[in-house]
């Protein structure tokens, strides 16, 4: 993403607290689709974007699909694995980091060839490796069934570690595993890059995590909760929290340390149908519709919705 787009997306959002965001308007020179079709039966979960392309993972089969955000055309880039592909992040080297859900694993895919560059088995059942974020020296994964993070260290030049080189970081402090539903979900770094932020879906709470110790503190966002929080996206100091079954995205302005925040507004759109997570590209936000409330069949249609972030 170039500097101009990154700066525009990071501007503080000061509109009314609750608003409906229409897709970015088309002009004579802008024919980008506001809705992109995914393959029938795909059951999307994660999204990652770079340039004019976005990658989507299937929670049903593990297939990775790439869509052209300008034309809407797409193709399979990595075949089905028989296990889920959930949270996705792409690095500057064109490597896609994939959270493996109930398989308790992660894999790294070359987006140009679709080849699996490395695989990592973090845990055995019960486990649900849900989302991933990238920092300067590591990939971090959440587990919705366990109060831990998994750290995959990256060497010089982004070198991938051996299969057993990951570490498991137990969480302490304010975060408490609650019930048997989805706990930890989305994950990003803090604006200052010194810590991590996670969302606990079933309590609607954001937590700041010290990556050295696992100590957690609740992020103070007065008057706001983030029930059904799913994917997170940080642009500058602006945090986007996808609330899947509420069909909305909460927009929070954080302080640099990620200890406090202010809810600026909520984005909704008529095209949302249980959006799962979000990526930024070409001045827009792109959200795949997971359609969790619709019984999946091989012919169930799935889409991606583009909205204006401002």
PDB file of C-alpha atoms in Angstrom:
ATOM      1  CA  UNK A   1       0.000   0.000   0.000  1.00  0.00           C
ATOM      2  CA  UNK A   2       1.518   3.355  -0.955  1.00  0.00           C
ATOM      3  CA  UNK A   3       2.104   6.211   1.477  1.00  0.00           C
ATOM      4  CA  UNK A   4      -0.703   8.393   0.138  1.00  0.00           C
ATOM      5  CA  UNK A   5      -3.337   5.695   0.621  1.00  0.00           C
ATOM      6  CA  UNK A   6      -1.953   4.712   4.033  1.00  0.00           C
ATOM      7  CA  UNK A   7      -2.055   8.346   5.191  1.00  0.00           C
ATOM      8  CA  UNK A   8      -5.588   8.913   3.932  1.00  0.00           C
ATOM      9  CA  UNK A   9      -6.866   5.802   5.680  1.00  0.00           C
ATOM     10  CA  UNK A  10      -5.146   6.785   8.918  1.00  0.00           C
ATOM     11  CA  UNK A  11      -6.851  10.171   9.230  1.00  0.00           C
ATOM     12  CA  UNK A  12      -8.953  10.421  12.402  1.00  0.00           C
ATOM     13  CA  UNK A  13     -12.610   9.725  11.717  1.00  0.00           C
ATOM     14  CA  UNK A  14     -14.833  12.348  13.293  1.00  0.00           C
ATOM     15  CA  UNK A  15     -18.235  11.701  11.777  1.00  0.00           C
ATOM     16  CA  UNK A  16     -21.374  10.891  13.754  1.00  0.00           C
ATOM     17  CA  UNK A  17     -21.190   7.890  16.065  1.00  0.00           C
ATOM     18  CA  UNK A  18     -23.367   5.583  13.988  1.00  0.00           C
ATOM     19  CA  UNK A  19     -23.568   5.902  10.234  1.00  0.00           C
ATOM     20  CA  UNK A  20     -24.091   3.823   7.138  1.00  0.00           C
ATOM     21  CA  UNK A  21     -21.141   3.758   4.785  1.00  0.00           C
ATOM     22  CA  UNK A  22     -21.975   3.603   1.108  1.00  0.00           C
ATOM     23  CA  UNK A  23     -19.436   1.985  -1.188  1.00  0.00           C
ATOM     24  CA  UNK A  24     -16.929   4.416  -2.655  1.00  0.00           C
ATOM     25  CA  UNK A  25     -18.702   6.138  -5.568  1.00  0.00           C
ATOM     26  CA  UNK A  26     -17.745   5.186  -9.078  1.00  0.00           C
ATOM     27  CA  UNK A  27     -16.589   7.829 -11.537  1.00  0.00           C
ATOM     28  CA  UNK A  28     -15.939   7.753 -15.258  1.00  0.00           C
ATOM     29  CA  UNK A  29     -12.429   6.547 -14.447  1.00  0.00           C
ATOM     30  CA  UNK A  30     -13.319   4.288 -11.512  1.00  0.00           C
ATOM     31  CA  UNK A  31     -15.079   1.103 -12.460  1.00  0.00           C
ATOM     32  CA  UNK A  32     -14.030  -0.982  -9.487  1.00  0.00           C
ATOM     33  CA  UNK A  33     -16.859  -3.292  -8.400  1.00  0.00           C
ATOM     34  CA  UNK A  34     -18.376  -2.627  -4.985  1.00  0.00           C
ATOM     35  CA  UNK A  35     -19.330  -6.300  -4.668  1.00  0.00           C
ATOM     36  CA  UNK A  36     -17.067  -9.132  -5.823  1.00  0.00           C
ATOM     37  CA  UNK A  37     -18.365 -12.666  -6.239  1.00  0.00           C
ATOM     38  CA  UNK A  38     -16.444 -15.566  -4.746  1.00  0.00           C
ATOM     39  CA  UNK A  39     -16.914 -19.165  -5.915  1.00  0.00           C
ATOM     40  CA  UNK A  40     -20.216 -20.746  -4.895  1.00  0.00           C
ATOM     41  CA  UNK A  41     -19.863 -22.797  -1.721  1.00  0.00           C
ATOM     42  CA  UNK A  42     -16.525 -21.154  -0.872  1.00  0.00           C
ATOM     43  CA  UNK A  43     -17.351 -20.148   2.751  1.00  0.00           C
ATOM     44  CA  UNK A  44     -14.784 -17.324   3.088  1.00  0.00           C
ATOM     45  CA  UNK A  45     -13.165 -16.314   6.348  1.00  0.00           C
ATOM     46  CA  UNK A  46      -9.854 -14.455   6.040  1.00  0.00           C
ATOM     47  CA  UNK A  47      -8.707 -11.733   3.641  1.00  0.00           C
ATOM     48  CA  UNK A  48      -5.338 -10.170   2.840  1.00  0.00           C
ATOM     49  CA  UNK A  49      -4.615  -7.539   0.215  1.00  0.00           C
ATOM     50  CA  UNK A  50      -1.663  -6.086  -1.678  1.00  0.00           C
ATOM     51  CA  UNK A  51      -1.833  -3.746  -4.649  1.00  0.00           C
ATOM     52  CA  UNK A  52      -4.871  -4.526  -6.814  1.00  0.00           C
ATOM     53  CA  UNK A  53      -5.318  -8.079  -5.495  1.00  0.00           C
ATOM     54  CA  UNK A  54      -6.910  -9.695  -2.468  1.00  0.00           C
ATOM     55  CA  UNK A  55      -6.586 -13.269  -1.232  1.00  0.00           C
ATOM     56  CA  UNK A  56      -9.364 -15.182   0.521  1.00  0.00           C
ATOM     57  CA  UNK A  57      -9.300 -18.414   2.490  1.00  0.00           C
ATOM     58  CA  UNK A  58     -12.059 -21.026   2.636  1.00  0.00           C
ATOM     59  CA  UNK A  59     -13.027 -22.246   6.095  1.00  0.00           C
ATOM     60  CA  UNK A  60     -14.640 -25.264   4.430  1.00  0.00           C
ATOM     61  CA  UNK A  61     -11.800 -26.624   2.281  1.00  0.00           C
ATOM     62  CA  UNK A  62      -8.685 -24.538   2.878  1.00  0.00           C
ATOM     63  CA  UNK A  63      -8.560 -23.326  -0.733  1.00  0.00           C
ATOM     64  CA  UNK A  64      -6.954 -19.907  -1.332  1.00  0.00           C
ATOM     65  CA  UNK A  65      -8.620 -17.709  -3.965  1.00  0.00           C
ATOM     66  CA  UNK A  66      -7.218 -14.496  -5.452  1.00  0.00           C
ATOM     67  CA  UNK A  67      -9.477 -11.713  -6.743  1.00  0.00           C
ATOM     68  CA  UNK A  68      -8.576  -8.716  -8.886  1.00  0.00           C
ATOM     69  CA  UNK A  69     -10.132  -5.757  -7.064  1.00  0.00           C
ATOM     70  CA  UNK A  70     -10.338  -3.682 -10.236  1.00  0.00           C
ATOM     71  CA  UNK A  71     -11.966  -6.212 -12.550  1.00  0.00           C
ATOM     72  CA  UNK A  72     -13.546  -8.595 -10.031  1.00  0.00           C
ATOM     73  CA  UNK A  73     -12.039 -11.595 -11.836  1.00  0.00           C
ATOM     74  CA  UNK A  74     -10.469 -14.314  -9.724  1.00  0.00           C
ATOM     75  CA  UNK A  75      -8.787 -17.700  -9.656  1.00  0.00           C
ATOM     76  CA  UNK A  76      -7.631 -20.396  -7.290  1.00  0.00           C
ATOM     77  CA  UNK A  77      -3.993 -19.943  -6.259  1.00  0.00           C
ATOM     78  CA  UNK A  78      -3.679 -22.761  -3.720  1.00  0.00           C
ATOM     79  CA  UNK A  79      -5.801 -25.925  -3.719  1.00  0.00           C
ATOM     80  CA  UNK A  80      -8.011 -27.311  -0.992  1.00  0.00           C
ATOM     81  CA  UNK A  81      -6.230 -28.902   1.966  1.00  0.00           C
ATOM     82  CA  UNK A  82      -9.223 -30.457   3.720  1.00  0.00           C
ATOM     83  CA  UNK A  83      -8.603 -28.181   6.720  1.00  0.00           C
ATOM     84  CA  UNK A  84      -9.687 -24.555   7.268  1.00  0.00           C
ATOM     85  CA  UNK A  85      -7.928 -21.442   6.022  1.00  0.00           C
ATOM     86  CA  UNK A  86      -8.967 -18.659   8.399  1.00  0.00           C
ATOM     87  CA  UNK A  87      -6.979 -15.516   9.217  1.00  0.00           C
ATOM     88  CA  UNK A  88      -4.580 -14.357   6.471  1.00  0.00           C
ATOM     89  CA  UNK A  89      -1.739 -11.846   6.266  1.00  0.00           C
ATOM     90  CA  UNK A  90       0.626 -11.140   3.378  1.00  0.00           C
ATOM     91  CA  UNK A  91       4.159  -9.852   3.804  1.00  0.00           C
ATOM     92  CA  UNK A  92       6.265  -7.697   1.435  1.00  0.00           C
ATOM     93  CA  UNK A  93       7.901 -10.855   0.047  1.00  0.00           C
ATOM     94  CA  UNK A  94       4.591 -12.127  -1.318  1.00  0.00           C
ATOM     95  CA  UNK A  95       4.195 -14.813   1.338  1.00  0.00           C
ATOM     96  CA  UNK A  96       0.742 -15.517   2.715  1.00  0.00           C
ATOM     97  CA  UNK A  97       0.537 -16.595   6.374  1.00  0.00           C
ATOM     98  CA  UNK A  98      -2.555 -18.735   6.993  1.00  0.00           C
ATOM     99  CA  UNK A  99      -4.231 -19.665  10.309  1.00  0.00           C
ATOM    100  CA  UNK A 100      -5.479 -23.252  10.228  1.00  0.00           C
ATOM    101  CA  UNK A 101      -8.473 -23.264  12.601  1.00  0.00           C
ATOM    102  CA  UNK A 102      -9.421 -26.664  13.996  1.00  0.00           C
ATOM    103  CA  UNK A 103      -6.300 -28.223  12.455  1.00  0.00           C
ATOM    104  CA  UNK A 104      -4.268 -26.360  15.096  1.00  0.00           C
ATOM    105  CA  UNK A 105      -1.720 -25.324  12.516  1.00  0.00           C
ATOM    106  CA  UNK A 106      -0.441 -22.609  10.211  1.00  0.00           C
ATOM    107  CA  UNK A 107       1.165 -22.606   6.814  1.00  0.00           C
ATOM    108  CA  UNK A 108       2.990 -20.113   4.632  1.00  0.00           C
ATOM    109  CA  UNK A 109       2.136 -19.942   0.926  1.00  0.00           C
ATOM    110  CA  UNK A 110       3.956 -18.351  -1.996  1.00  0.00           C
ATOM    111  CA  UNK A 111       1.260 -16.165  -3.568  1.00  0.00           C
ATOM    112  CA  UNK A 112       2.938 -16.314  -6.977  1.00  0.00           C
ATOM    113  CA  UNK A 113       3.093 -20.089  -7.287  1.00  0.00           C
ATOM    114  CA  UNK A 114       0.681 -21.342  -4.638  1.00  0.00           C
ATOM    115  CA  UNK A 115       3.419 -23.540  -3.201  1.00  0.00           C
ATOM    116  CA  UNK A 116       3.395 -24.245   0.535  1.00  0.00           C
ATOM    117  CA  UNK A 117       6.713 -22.904   1.805  1.00  0.00           C
ATOM    118  CA  UNK A 118       6.374 -24.114   5.402  1.00  0.00           C
ATOM    119  CA  UNK A 119       3.873 -25.692   7.803  1.00  0.00           C
ATOM    120  CA  UNK A 120       3.655 -25.525  11.603  1.00  0.00           C
ATOM    121  CA  UNK A 121       1.567 -27.616  14.000  1.00  0.00           C
ATOM    122  CA  UNK A 122       0.871 -25.544  17.109  1.00  0.00           C
ATOM    123  CA  UNK A 123      -1.623 -27.666  19.041  1.00  0.00           C
ATOM    124  CA  UNK A 124      -3.864 -30.712  19.054  1.00  0.00           C
ATOM    125  CA  UNK A 125      -7.634 -30.643  19.618  1.00  0.00           C
ATOM    126  CA  UNK A 126      -9.319 -28.791  21.161  1.00  0.00           C
ATOM    127  CA  UNK A 127      -7.820 -25.872  19.269  1.00  0.00           C
ATOM    128  CA  UNK A 128      -8.937 -23.178  16.852  1.00  0.00           C
ATOM    129  CA  UNK A 129      -6.066 -21.169  15.362  1.00  0.00           C
ATOM    130  CA  UNK A 130      -8.095 -18.198  14.243  1.00  0.00           C
ATOM    131  CA  UNK A 131      -6.109 -15.166  13.146  1.00  0.00           C
ATOM    132  CA  UNK A 132      -2.608 -13.871  12.471  1.00  0.00           C
ATOM    133  CA  UNK A 133      -0.689 -10.607  12.425  1.00  0.00           C
ATOM    134  CA  UNK A 134       2.839  -9.803  11.303  1.00  0.00           C
ATOM    135  CA  UNK A 135       5.386  -7.717  13.193  1.00  0.00           C
ATOM    136  CA  UNK A 136       8.966  -6.858  12.296  1.00  0.00           C
ATOM    137  CA  UNK A 137      10.349 -10.126  13.613  1.00  0.00           C
ATOM    138  CA  UNK A 138       7.458 -12.554  14.058  1.00  0.00           C
ATOM    139  CA  UNK A 139       4.073 -13.854  12.987  1.00  0.00           C
ATOM    140  CA  UNK A 140       1.586 -14.067  15.884  1.00  0.00           C
ATOM    141  CA  UNK A 141      -1.469 -16.343  15.911  1.00  0.00           C
ATOM    142  CA  UNK A 142      -4.513 -16.469  18.199  1.00  0.00           C
ATOM    143  CA  UNK A 143      -6.254 -19.627  19.415  1.00  0.00           C
ATOM    144  CA  UNK A 144      -9.961 -19.182  20.135  1.00  0.00           C
ATOM    145  CA  UNK A 145     -10.034 -22.297  22.329  1.00  0.00           C
ATOM    146  CA  UNK A 146      -6.952 -21.552  24.437  1.00  0.00           C
ATOM    147  CA  UNK A 147      -5.658 -18.507  26.385  1.00  0.00           C
ATOM    148  CA  UNK A 148      -2.391 -18.396  24.457  1.00  0.00           C
ATOM    149  CA  UNK A 149      -0.694 -16.818  21.468  1.00  0.00           C
ATOM    150  CA  UNK A 150       1.642 -18.675  19.128  1.00  0.00           C
ATOM    151  CA  UNK A 151       4.796 -16.860  18.005  1.00  0.00           C
ATOM    152  CA  UNK A 152       6.542 -17.794  14.793  1.00  0.00           C
ATOM    153  CA  UNK A 153       9.947 -16.044  14.787  1.00  0.00           C
ATOM    154  CA  UNK A 154      11.225 -14.595  11.520  1.00  0.00           C
ATOM    155  CA  UNK A 155      14.962 -14.491  10.914  1.00  0.00           C
ATOM    156  CA  UNK A 156      17.144 -12.094   8.981  1.00  0.00           C
ATOM    157  CA  UNK A 157      15.518 -11.195   5.700  1.00  0.00           C
ATOM    158  CA  UNK A 158      12.273 -12.721   6.927  1.00  0.00           C
ATOM    159  CA  UNK A 159      13.669 -16.246   6.961  1.00  0.00           C
ATOM    160  CA  UNK A 160      11.069 -18.801   8.007  1.00  0.00           C
ATOM    161  CA  UNK A 161      11.899 -20.953  11.042  1.00  0.00           C
ATOM    162  CA  UNK A 162      12.031 -24.714  11.226  1.00  0.00           C
ATOM    163  CA  UNK A 163       8.818 -26.618  11.897  1.00  0.00           C
ATOM    164  CA  UNK A 164       9.355 -26.820  15.671  1.00  0.00           C
ATOM    165  CA  UNK A 165      10.781 -23.328  16.256  1.00  0.00           C
ATOM    166  CA  UNK A 166       7.547 -21.620  17.319  1.00  0.00           C
ATOM    167  CA  UNK A 167       6.773 -20.689  20.939  1.00  0.00           C
ATOM    168  CA  UNK A 168       3.520 -20.676  22.900  1.00  0.00           C
ATOM    169  CA  UNK A 169       2.856 -17.588  25.029  1.00  0.00           C
ATOM    170  CA  UNK A 170       0.326 -18.084  27.882  1.00  0.00           C
ATOM    171  CA  UNK A 171      -1.794 -15.004  28.619  1.00  0.00           C
ATOM    172  CA  UNK A 172      -2.052 -13.594  32.136  1.00  0.00           C
ATOM    173  CA  UNK A 173      -3.645 -10.545  33.717  1.00  0.00           C
ATOM    174  CA  UNK A 174      -7.018  -9.136  32.707  1.00  0.00           C
ATOM    175  CA  UNK A 175      -7.802 -11.660  29.978  1.00  0.00           C
ATOM    176  CA  UNK A 176      -9.732 -14.708  31.190  1.00  0.00           C
ATOM    177  CA  UNK A 177     -10.880 -17.594  28.996  1.00  0.00           C
ATOM    178  CA  UNK A 178     -14.686 -17.623  29.203  1.00  0.00           C
ATOM    179  CA  UNK A 179     -16.974 -20.563  28.396  1.00  0.00           C
ATOM    180  CA  UNK A 180     -16.608 -22.800  25.375  1.00  0.00           C
ATOM    181  CA  UNK A 181     -17.387 -20.282  22.628  1.00  0.00           C
ATOM    182  CA  UNK A 182     -15.006 -18.185  20.556  1.00  0.00           C
ATOM    183  CA  UNK A 183     -12.675 -16.261  22.868  1.00  0.00           C
ATOM    184  CA  UNK A 184      -9.531 -14.830  21.262  1.00  0.00           C
ATOM    185  CA  UNK A 185     -10.083 -13.820  17.674  1.00  0.00           C
ATOM    186  CA  UNK A 186      -8.547 -10.925  15.715  1.00  0.00           C
ATOM    187  CA  UNK A 187      -5.040  -9.632  16.415  1.00  0.00           C
ATOM    188  CA  UNK A 188      -2.979  -6.573  15.386  1.00  0.00           C
ATOM    189  CA  UNK A 189       0.034  -4.708  16.728  1.00  0.00           C
ATOM    190  CA  UNK A 190      -0.363  -1.492  18.725  1.00  0.00           C
ATOM    191  CA  UNK A 191       0.241   1.823  16.910  1.00  0.00           C
ATOM    192  CA  UNK A 192       3.678   2.163  18.518  1.00  0.00           C
ATOM    193  CA  UNK A 193       4.582  -1.411  17.546  1.00  0.00           C
ATOM    194  CA  UNK A 194       5.575  -2.368  21.082  1.00  0.00           C
ATOM    195  CA  UNK A 195       2.658  -4.648  21.929  1.00  0.00           C
ATOM    196  CA  UNK A 196      -0.307  -6.505  20.462  1.00  0.00           C
ATOM    197  CA  UNK A 197      -4.076  -5.976  20.609  1.00  0.00           C
ATOM    198  CA  UNK A 198      -6.544  -8.871  20.557  1.00  0.00           C
ATOM    199  CA  UNK A 199     -10.326  -9.005  20.710  1.00  0.00           C
ATOM    200  CA  UNK A 200     -12.276 -11.491  22.813  1.00  0.00           C
ATOM    201  CA  UNK A 201     -15.384 -12.219  20.759  1.00  0.00           C
ATOM    202  CA  UNK A 202     -17.698 -13.581  23.444  1.00  0.00           C
ATOM    203  CA  UNK A 203     -17.113 -10.719  25.916  1.00  0.00           C
ATOM    204  CA  UNK A 204     -16.619  -7.872  23.448  1.00  0.00           C
ATOM    205  CA  UNK A 205     -13.384  -6.716  25.072  1.00  0.00           C
ATOM    206  CA  UNK A 206     -10.125  -5.528  23.529  1.00  0.00           C
ATOM    207  CA  UNK A 207      -6.883  -6.440  25.311  1.00  0.00           C
ATOM    208  CA  UNK A 208      -3.349  -5.145  25.028  1.00  0.00           C
ATOM    209  CA  UNK A 209      -0.782  -7.961  25.228  1.00  0.00           C
ATOM    210  CA  UNK A 210       2.852  -7.581  26.258  1.00  0.00           C
ATOM    211  CA  UNK A 211       4.603  -9.848  23.720  1.00  0.00           C
ATOM    212  CA  UNK A 212       7.515 -10.504  26.093  1.00  0.00           C
ATOM    213  CA  UNK A 213       5.501 -11.709  29.092  1.00  0.00           C
ATOM    214  CA  UNK A 214       1.931 -12.420  27.950  1.00  0.00           C
ATOM    215  CA  UNK A 215       0.553  -9.938  30.493  1.00  0.00           C
ATOM    216  CA  UNK A 216      -2.761  -8.478  29.323  1.00  0.00           C
ATOM    217  CA  UNK A 217      -4.676  -5.316  30.194  1.00  0.00           C
ATOM    218  CA  UNK A 218      -8.119  -4.366  28.941  1.00  0.00           C
ATOM    219  CA  UNK A 219      -8.081  -1.479  26.466  1.00  0.00           C
ATOM    220  CA  UNK A 220     -10.151   1.366  27.883  1.00  0.00           C
ATOM    221  CA  UNK A 221     -12.730   2.428  25.272  1.00  0.00           C
ATOM    222  CA  UNK A 222     -15.383   4.282  27.314  1.00  0.00           C
ATOM    223  CA  UNK A 223     -18.963   3.292  26.558  1.00  0.00           C
ATOM    224  CA  UNK A 224     -18.036   0.710  23.924  1.00  0.00           C
ATOM    225  CA  UNK A 225     -18.056  -3.059  23.715  1.00  0.00           C
ATOM    226  CA  UNK A 226     -17.139  -5.200  20.735  1.00  0.00           C
ATOM    227  CA  UNK A 227     -19.342  -8.265  21.027  1.00  0.00           C
ATOM    228  CA  UNK A 228     -18.826 -10.709  18.144  1.00  0.00           C
ATOM    229  CA  UNK A 229     -15.502  -9.029  17.428  1.00  0.00           C
ATOM    230  CA  UNK A 230     -13.751 -10.867  14.631  1.00  0.00           C
ATOM    231  CA  UNK A 231     -11.033  -9.528  12.333  1.00  0.00           C
ATOM    232  CA  UNK A 232      -9.037  -6.423  13.269  1.00  0.00           C
ATOM    233  CA  UNK A 233      -7.302  -3.900  11.009  1.00  0.00           C
ATOM    234  CA  UNK A 234      -4.963  -1.137  12.184  1.00  0.00           C
ATOM    235  CA  UNK A 235      -4.238   1.845   9.931  1.00  0.00           C
ATOM    236  CA  UNK A 236      -2.126   4.426  11.702  1.00  0.00           C
ATOM    237  CA  UNK A 237      -3.919   4.848  15.035  1.00  0.00           C
ATOM    238  CA  UNK A 238      -7.318   3.853  13.656  1.00  0.00           C
ATOM    239  CA  UNK A 239      -8.506   0.372  14.607  1.00  0.00           C
ATOM    240  CA  UNK A 240     -11.311  -1.282  12.643  1.00  0.00           C
ATOM    241  CA  UNK A 241     -13.130  -4.022  14.596  1.00  0.00           C
ATOM    242  CA  UNK A 242     -15.376  -6.277  12.507  1.00  0.00           C
ATOM    243  CA  UNK A 243     -18.401  -7.419  14.542  1.00  0.00           C
ATOM    244  CA  UNK A 244     -19.543 -10.309  12.402  1.00  0.00           C
ATOM    245  CA  UNK A 245     -23.081 -11.227  13.486  1.00  0.00           C
ATOM    246  CA  UNK A 246     -23.872  -7.563  14.176  1.00  0.00           C
ATOM    247  CA  UNK A 247     -23.068  -6.728  10.530  1.00  0.00           C
ATOM    248  CA  UNK A 248     -20.959  -3.735  11.440  1.00  0.00           C
ATOM    249  CA  UNK A 249     -17.432  -2.416  11.837  1.00  0.00           C
ATOM    250  CA  UNK A 250     -16.528  -0.336  14.895  1.00  0.00           C
ATOM    251  CA  UNK A 251     -13.973   2.410  14.240  1.00  0.00           C
ATOM    252  CA  UNK A 252     -11.757   3.205  17.234  1.00  0.00           C
ATOM    253  CA  UNK A 253      -9.071   5.868  17.539  1.00  0.00           C
ATOM    254  CA  UNK A 254      -6.300   4.529  19.791  1.00  0.00           C
ATOM    255  CA  UNK A 255      -3.504   6.234  21.643  1.00  0.00           C
ATOM    256  CA  UNK A 256      -0.022   5.227  20.487  1.00  0.00           C
ATOM    257  CA  UNK A 257       0.450   2.628  23.196  1.00  0.00           C
ATOM    258  CA  UNK A 258      -2.923   1.018  22.509  1.00  0.00           C
ATOM    259  CA  UNK A 259      -4.007   1.333  26.138  1.00  0.00           C
ATOM    260  CA  UNK A 260      -7.009   3.599  25.516  1.00  0.00           C
ATOM    261  CA  UNK A 261      -9.296   4.432  22.636  1.00  0.00           C
ATOM    262  CA  UNK A 262     -12.343   6.383  21.537  1.00  0.00           C
ATOM    263  CA  UNK A 263     -15.171   4.936  19.472  1.00  0.00           C
ATOM    264  CA  UNK A 264     -15.534   7.307  16.525  1.00  0.00           C
ATOM    265  CA  UNK A 265     -18.282   5.667  14.524  1.00  0.00           C
ATOM    266  CA  UNK A 266     -19.770   2.394  13.304  1.00  0.00           C
ATOM    267  CA  UNK A 267     -19.778   1.390   9.642  1.00  0.00           C
ATOM    268  CA  UNK A 268     -22.710  -0.601   8.296  1.00  0.00           C
ATOM    269  CA  UNK A 269     -23.678  -1.527   4.763  1.00  0.00           C
ATOM    270  CA  UNK A 270     -26.745  -3.190   3.204  1.00  0.00           C
ATOM    271  CA  UNK A 271     -24.440  -5.706   1.564  1.00  0.00           C
ATOM    272  CA  UNK A 272     -23.037  -7.059   4.835  1.00  0.00           C
ATOM    273  CA  UNK A 273     -24.039 -10.657   5.559  1.00  0.00           C
ATOM    274  CA  UNK A 274     -21.962 -11.607   8.604  1.00  0.00           C
ATOM    275  CA  UNK A 275     -18.646 -10.127   7.467  1.00  0.00           C
ATOM    276  CA  UNK A 276     -15.704 -11.873   9.094  1.00  0.00           C
ATOM    277  CA  UNK A 277     -12.665  -9.651   8.680  1.00  0.00           C
ATOM    278  CA  UNK A 278     -11.285  -6.725   6.705  1.00  0.00           C
ATOM    279  CA  UNK A 279      -8.361  -5.611   4.556  1.00  0.00           C
ATOM    280  CA  UNK A 280      -7.504  -2.221   3.066  1.00  0.00           C
ATOM    281  CA  UNK A 281      -6.658  -1.709  -0.602  1.00  0.00           C
ATOM    282  CA  UNK A 282      -7.042   0.990  -3.243  1.00  0.00           C
ATOM    283  CA  UNK A 283      -8.541   3.425  -0.712  1.00  0.00           C
ATOM    284  CA  UNK A 284     -11.319   1.053   0.329  1.00  0.00           C
ATOM    285  CA  UNK A 285     -12.065  -1.578   2.950  1.00  0.00           C
ATOM    286  CA  UNK A 286     -12.856  -5.079   1.680  1.00  0.00           C
ATOM    287  CA  UNK A 287     -14.894  -7.493   3.812  1.00  0.00           C
ATOM    288  CA  UNK A 288     -15.810 -11.096   2.909  1.00  0.00           C
ATOM    289  CA  UNK A 289     -19.295 -12.195   3.911  1.00  0.00           C
ATOM    290  CA  UNK A 290     -19.047 -15.380   5.976  1.00  0.00           C
ATOM    291  CA  UNK A 291     -22.846 -15.852   6.003  1.00  0.00           C
ATOM    292  CA  UNK A 292     -22.704 -17.831   9.251  1.00  0.00           C
ATOM    293  CA  UNK A 293     -26.489 -17.682   9.579  1.00  0.00           C
ATOM    294  CA  UNK A 294     -27.048 -19.236   6.137  1.00  0.00           C
ATOM    295  CA  UNK A 295     -26.801 -23.046   5.879  1.00  0.00           C
ATOM    296  CA  UNK A 296     -23.865 -23.714   3.525  1.00  0.00           C
ATOM    297  CA  UNK A 297     -24.321 -25.820   0.413  1.00  0.00           C
ATOM    298  CA  UNK A 298     -22.104 -26.332  -2.650  1.00  0.00           C
ATOM    299  CA  UNK A 299     -24.200 -23.725  -4.489  1.00  0.00           C
ATOM    300  CA  UNK A 300     -24.490 -21.090  -1.740  1.00  0.00           C
ATOM    301  CA  UNK A 301     -23.238 -17.761  -3.142  1.00  0.00           C
ATOM    302  CA  UNK A 302     -20.590 -15.734  -1.291  1.00  0.00           C
ATOM    303  CA  UNK A 303     -19.395 -12.184  -1.867  1.00  0.00           C
ATOM    304  CA  UNK A 304     -16.907  -9.534  -0.816  1.00  0.00           C
ATOM    305  CA  UNK A 305     -18.176  -6.021  -0.074  1.00  0.00           C
ATOM    306  CA  UNK A 306     -16.141  -2.826  -0.554  1.00  0.00           C
ATOM    307  CA  UNK A 307     -16.888   0.201   1.642  1.00  0.00           C
ATOM    308  CA  UNK A 308     -15.451   3.666   2.111  1.00  0.00           C
ATOM    309  CA  UNK A 309     -13.382   3.770   5.326  1.00  0.00           C
ATOM    310  CA  UNK A 310     -14.151   7.434   6.060  1.00  0.00           C
TER     311      UNK A 310
END
